[in-house]
Short mmCIF file of C-alpha atoms in Angstrom, two decimals:
data_model
loop_
_atom_site.label_atom_id
_atom_site.label_comp_id
_atom_site.label_asym_id
_atom_site.label_seq_id
_atom_site.Cartn_x
_atom_site.Cartn_y
_atom_site.Cartn_z
CA MET A 1 19.60 144.99 13.92
CA SER A 2 23.12 146.21 14.33
CA PHE A 3 25.53 146.85 11.47
CA LEU A 4 27.57 143.74 12.27
CA ASP A 5 24.52 141.50 12.03
CA TRP A 6 23.54 143.17 8.80
CA ALA A 7 27.00 142.83 7.22
CA THR A 8 27.64 139.24 8.26
CA GLY A 9 24.05 138.10 7.31
CA LEU A 10 22.48 137.47 3.93
CA HIS A 11 22.19 141.23 3.19
CA GLY A 12 25.86 141.83 3.65
CA TYR A 13 26.86 138.83 1.44
CA LEU A 14 24.52 139.99 -1.35
CA PHE A 15 25.79 143.59 -0.98
CA VAL A 16 29.43 142.46 -1.59
CA GLY A 17 28.19 140.38 -4.51
CA THR A 18 26.37 143.41 -5.95
CA ILE A 19 29.42 145.61 -5.70
CA LEU A 20 31.71 142.97 -7.25
CA ALA A 21 29.27 142.43 -10.17
CA THR A 22 29.01 146.19 -10.91
CA LEU A 23 32.80 146.66 -10.78
CA GLY A 24 33.24 143.65 -13.07
CA ILE A 25 30.79 145.07 -15.63
CA ILE A 26 32.60 148.45 -15.51
CA ALA A 27 35.95 146.72 -16.06
CA VAL A 28 34.62 144.70 -18.97
CA VAL A 29 33.20 147.77 -20.68
CA TYR A 30 35.98 150.31 -19.90
CA ARG A 31 39.27 148.39 -20.09
CA ARG A 32 41.10 148.64 -23.38
CA ASN A 33 43.67 146.12 -22.21
CA SER A 34 42.46 142.60 -22.99
CA ILE A 35 43.85 141.29 -19.68
CA GLY A 36 41.88 143.93 -17.85
CA VAL A 37 38.71 142.66 -19.51
CA LEU A 38 39.62 139.20 -18.28
CA LEU A 39 40.05 140.47 -14.71
CA GLY A 40 36.59 142.00 -14.91
CA ILE A 41 35.10 138.66 -16.00
CA GLU A 42 36.79 136.95 -13.04
CA LEU A 43 35.18 139.49 -10.68
CA LEU A 44 31.73 138.78 -12.25
CA LEU A 45 32.15 135.01 -11.78
CA ASN A 46 33.22 135.56 -8.14
CA ALA A 47 30.09 137.63 -7.57
CA ALA A 48 27.94 134.75 -8.87
CA SER A 49 29.78 132.29 -6.57
CA ILE A 50 29.15 134.52 -3.52
CA ASN A 51 25.42 134.55 -4.29
CA PHE A 52 25.31 130.78 -4.64
CA ILE A 53 27.20 130.25 -1.43
CA SER A 54 25.18 132.76 0.64
CA PHE A 55 21.83 131.30 -0.48
CA SER A 56 23.22 127.82 0.21
CA LYS A 57 23.76 128.85 3.81
CA PHE A 58 20.82 131.16 4.52
CA ARG A 59 18.02 129.60 2.45
CA THR A 60 18.50 125.90 2.20
CA ALA A 61 21.31 124.93 4.58
CA ALA A 62 22.24 122.26 2.08
CA ILE A 63 25.27 121.44 -0.07
CA ASP A 64 23.82 122.08 -3.55
CA GLY A 65 24.81 125.75 -3.87
CA GLN A 66 28.37 124.86 -3.06
CA ILE A 67 28.42 122.30 -5.88
CA PHE A 68 27.29 125.03 -8.34
CA ALA A 69 30.02 127.36 -6.98
CA LEU A 70 32.59 124.61 -7.50
CA PHE A 71 31.48 124.27 -11.15
CA ILE A 72 31.73 128.07 -11.54
CA ILE A 73 35.34 127.97 -10.27
CA ILE A 74 36.26 125.12 -12.67
CA ILE A 75 34.69 126.94 -15.64
CA ALA A 76 36.45 130.16 -14.67
CA ALA A 77 39.79 128.39 -14.63
CA ALA A 78 39.20 126.85 -18.09
CA GLU A 79 37.98 130.22 -19.41
CA ALA A 80 41.07 132.01 -18.09
CA ALA A 81 43.39 129.47 -19.73
CA VAL A 82 41.68 129.80 -23.12
CA ALA A 83 41.42 133.59 -22.88
CA LEU A 84 45.08 133.97 -22.03
CA ALA A 85 46.03 131.72 -24.98
CA ILE A 86 43.94 133.93 -27.27
CA ILE A 87 45.64 137.07 -25.85
CA LEU A 88 49.08 135.58 -26.45
CA ARG A 89 48.03 134.70 -29.97
CA LEU A 90 46.75 138.26 -30.53
CA TYR A 91 49.99 139.71 -29.24
CA ARG A 92 52.00 137.50 -31.58
CA LEU A 93 49.92 138.52 -34.62
CA ARG A 94 49.28 142.24 -33.87
CA GLU A 95 52.09 143.25 -31.39
CA THR A 96 49.38 144.61 -29.12
CA ILE A 97 46.76 143.41 -26.65
CA ASP A 98 44.43 146.42 -27.10
CA ALA A 99 40.92 145.04 -27.27
CA GLY A 100 39.98 147.64 -29.88
CA GLU A 101 42.64 146.35 -32.28
CA ALA A 102 41.23 142.77 -32.35
CA ASN A 103 38.87 143.43 -35.21
CA LEU A 104 39.35 140.29 -37.33
CA MET A 105 38.19 136.80 -36.72
CA ARG A 106 40.90 135.39 -38.93
CA ASN A 107 44.58 136.36 -39.23
CA MET B 1 29.20 133.79 16.06
CA SER B 2 31.08 136.02 18.49
CA GLU B 3 31.53 139.72 17.94
CA THR B 4 35.22 139.26 17.14
CA ALA B 5 34.49 136.73 14.41
CA LYS B 6 31.96 139.13 12.88
CA ILE B 7 34.43 142.00 12.96
CA ILE B 8 37.04 139.84 11.18
CA LEU B 9 34.50 138.91 8.46
CA VAL B 10 33.52 142.58 7.96
CA LEU B 11 37.22 143.49 7.59
CA PHE B 12 37.68 140.87 4.91
CA GLN B 13 34.50 142.05 3.15
CA LEU B 14 35.94 145.59 3.11
CA LEU B 15 39.25 144.20 1.78
CA THR B 16 37.35 142.47 -1.01
CA ILE B 17 35.48 145.63 -2.02
CA ALA B 18 38.63 147.82 -1.86
CA SER B 19 40.64 145.37 -3.90
CA ALA B 20 37.88 145.09 -6.48
CA LEU B 21 37.83 148.90 -6.81
CA LEU B 22 41.59 148.78 -7.51
CA VAL B 23 41.08 145.99 -10.05
CA THR B 24 38.60 148.07 -11.95
CA PHE B 25 40.15 151.54 -11.67
CA SER B 26 43.92 151.08 -11.42
CA PRO B 27 45.50 152.35 -14.64
CA ASN B 28 48.40 149.89 -14.27
CA ILE B 29 47.37 146.38 -15.20
CA LEU B 30 50.11 144.83 -13.01
CA TYR B 31 48.72 146.49 -9.88
CA ALA B 32 45.19 145.52 -10.91
CA SER B 33 46.04 141.79 -11.14
CA ILE B 34 47.98 141.90 -7.79
CA SER B 35 44.93 143.42 -6.12
CA LEU B 36 42.70 140.81 -7.76
CA LEU B 37 44.66 138.33 -5.60
CA PHE B 38 43.49 140.03 -2.45
CA ALA B 39 39.91 140.22 -3.70
CA PHE B 40 40.04 136.43 -4.19
CA LEU B 41 41.45 136.02 -0.67
CA GLY B 42 38.56 138.07 0.81
CA VAL B 43 36.00 136.01 -1.13
CA ALA B 44 37.67 132.84 0.18
CA ILE B 45 37.26 134.05 3.77
CA MET B 46 33.60 134.87 3.01
CA PHE B 47 33.14 131.27 1.70
CA LEU B 48 34.71 129.99 4.98
CA TYR B 49 32.22 131.95 7.09
CA ALA B 50 29.32 130.73 4.99
CA GLY B 51 30.11 127.13 5.74
CA ALA B 52 31.97 126.31 2.51
CA ASP B 53 35.38 125.26 3.90
CA PHE B 54 36.16 122.99 0.93
CA LEU B 55 35.23 125.77 -1.49
CA ALA B 56 37.45 128.24 0.37
CA GLY B 57 40.42 125.87 -0.10
CA VAL B 58 39.60 125.39 -3.78
CA GLN B 59 39.28 129.15 -4.21
CA VAL B 60 42.74 129.70 -2.71
CA ILE B 61 44.35 126.91 -4.72
CA VAL B 62 42.71 127.58 -8.14
CA TYR B 63 42.35 131.38 -8.14
CA ILE B 64 45.27 132.60 -6.06
CA GLY B 65 47.66 129.78 -6.95
CA GLY B 66 46.54 129.30 -10.57
CA VAL B 67 44.62 132.05 -12.32
CA THR B 68 46.45 135.00 -10.82
CA ILE B 69 49.83 133.50 -11.60
CA LEU B 70 48.69 132.75 -15.12
CA VAL B 71 47.51 136.40 -15.62
CA LEU B 72 50.85 137.66 -14.27
CA PHE B 73 52.69 135.43 -16.73
CA ALA B 74 50.52 136.74 -19.55
CA ILE B 75 51.25 140.36 -18.54
CA MET B 76 54.96 139.74 -18.39
CA LEU B 77 54.92 137.97 -21.78
CA THR B 78 52.87 140.56 -23.63
CA SER B 79 53.89 144.04 -22.46
CA TRP B 80 56.48 146.03 -20.63
CA MET B 81 55.27 146.76 -17.19
CA TYR B 82 55.16 150.52 -17.52
CA GLN B 83 54.28 150.84 -21.13
CA VAL B 84 52.23 154.00 -21.46
CA LYS B 85 50.32 152.74 -24.50
CA LEU B 86 48.58 150.01 -22.52
CA ARG B 87 47.34 152.31 -19.76
CA ASP B 88 43.64 153.00 -19.81
CA SER B 89 42.64 156.65 -20.16
CA ARG B 90 40.53 158.23 -17.46
CA ALA B 91 38.44 160.15 -20.04
CA LYS B 92 36.80 157.04 -21.38
CA LEU B 93 35.71 155.96 -17.87
CA ILE B 94 32.89 158.54 -17.50
CA VAL B 95 30.15 156.88 -19.62
CA PRO B 96 30.54 153.32 -18.22
CA LEU B 97 30.87 154.68 -14.71
CA LEU B 98 27.63 156.73 -14.94
CA LEU B 99 25.76 153.88 -16.61
CA ALA B 100 26.85 151.41 -13.91
CA LEU B 101 26.31 153.71 -10.94
CA PHE B 102 22.87 154.99 -11.98
CA GLY B 103 21.61 152.27 -14.36
CA LEU B 104 22.89 149.02 -12.92
CA LEU B 105 23.84 149.34 -9.27
CA PRO B 106 20.46 150.64 -7.88
CA PHE B 107 18.51 147.85 -9.59
CA LEU B 108 20.93 145.10 -8.50
CA TYR B 109 21.06 146.53 -4.95
CA GLN B 110 17.25 146.90 -4.58
CA GLY B 111 16.62 143.43 -6.10
CA ALA B 112 19.25 141.70 -3.94
CA GLN B 113 18.18 143.36 -0.71
CA HIS B 114 14.49 142.74 -1.40
CA LEU B 115 15.20 139.09 -2.17
CA ALA B 116 17.26 138.80 1.04
CA SER B 117 14.46 140.21 3.15
CA ARG B 118 11.98 137.77 1.61
CA VAL B 119 14.30 134.78 2.02
CA LEU B 120 15.03 135.57 5.66
CA ARG B 121 11.33 135.17 6.54
CA THR B 122 11.68 131.41 5.92
CA VAL B 123 15.22 130.92 7.13
CA PRO B 124 16.09 127.32 8.01
CA PRO B 125 16.47 126.75 11.77
CA ASP B 126 19.81 124.94 11.65
CA PHE B 127 21.90 127.25 9.42
CA GLU B 128 24.38 128.13 12.14
CA ALA B 129 25.12 124.46 12.73
CA PHE B 130 25.37 124.00 8.89
CA ALA B 131 27.95 126.81 8.69
CA PHE B 132 30.35 125.26 11.16
CA SER B 133 30.33 121.65 10.09
CA PRO B 134 32.96 120.09 7.78
CA LYS B 135 31.84 119.79 4.13
CA THR B 136 34.49 117.84 2.21
CA ASN B 137 32.76 114.49 2.77
CA ALA B 138 29.38 115.83 1.66
CA VAL B 139 30.84 117.58 -1.41
CA GLY B 140 32.54 114.40 -2.55
CA GLU B 141 29.43 112.32 -2.11
CA ALA B 142 27.31 114.91 -3.94
CA LEU B 143 29.81 115.08 -6.84
CA LEU B 144 29.74 111.30 -7.32
CA GLY B 145 26.02 110.94 -6.54
CA ASN B 146 23.41 113.53 -7.59
CA TYR B 147 25.87 115.59 -9.73
CA LEU B 148 27.68 112.73 -11.51
CA LEU B 149 26.61 113.83 -14.97
CA PRO B 150 27.67 117.48 -14.68
CA PHE B 151 30.93 116.26 -13.10
CA GLU B 152 31.70 114.06 -16.11
CA GLY B 153 30.69 116.89 -18.40
CA ILE B 154 33.09 119.30 -16.78
CA THR B 155 35.93 116.85 -17.14
CA VAL B 156 35.33 116.81 -20.89
CA LEU B 157 35.12 120.63 -20.84
CA LEU B 158 38.48 120.83 -19.06
CA LEU B 159 40.09 118.49 -21.58
CA GLY B 160 38.72 120.58 -24.42
CA ALA B 161 39.89 123.80 -22.81
CA LEU B 162 43.40 122.29 -22.25
CA VAL B 163 43.74 121.10 -25.85
CA GLY B 164 42.29 124.35 -27.24
CA ALA B 165 44.59 126.53 -25.20
CA VAL B 166 47.64 124.58 -26.31
CA TRP B 167 46.49 124.71 -29.96
CA LEU B 168 45.84 128.48 -29.79
CA ALA B 169 49.23 129.27 -28.26
CA ARG B 170 51.17 127.17 -30.78
CA PRO B 171 54.12 128.73 -32.60
CA LYS B 172 53.52 129.85 -36.15
#
């Protein structure tokens, strides 16, 4: 099996998903900037979508995996809106968006 | 698929991985979010090749047109672009990087590749035809048929997120 067949088949799709998930975890753990943490979460959700889509093609050849990926995209959009509202609120209260400074649940 | 189509897909996969590396490791949050845009674009092209043409369009519209612009607005509203205080220090990267490279990545990689090899033994015969047929009609019928209850649930979730975001970002 040549490299092109490997990369465009199920193995290649899952490999890209693995890399995206690992990088997302690293970003969530390492970033001090709250927006950076949010970017890591978006990478994680994209990795999950890639896995759903690839199994939808290579395992079932049916539409169900795509519906789950659609729900993931919708939830990611809602999550991004709420997270950015929280970050703006944190900036207004603390004058910073450092994730280490957000140590109170109330203001 | 022809060889040219495969090479184009591999190029976009490489673009996705390179952009994701920049998203994680770029010290400047503005560059990180701009490269997140290219990562989303690469994922959209991967969707297109896997037979999810409707999903590829939704990915471009929602992520590239919506989420990335929202993140850029948040960055502009909360910090000066080159503020040193908000840059992430390299020294704190070592422990998460080692944990991810030697604790997480090998297990994820082995598990995913093993699963792929097992799945490919019972591959459906018509998956190439599935990948190159239009999907919008089927997605619409599935959303209003088998998946009607999750669809209604997600509309309530979106309404709640909208109201919650507006309430959180209210002036004092």
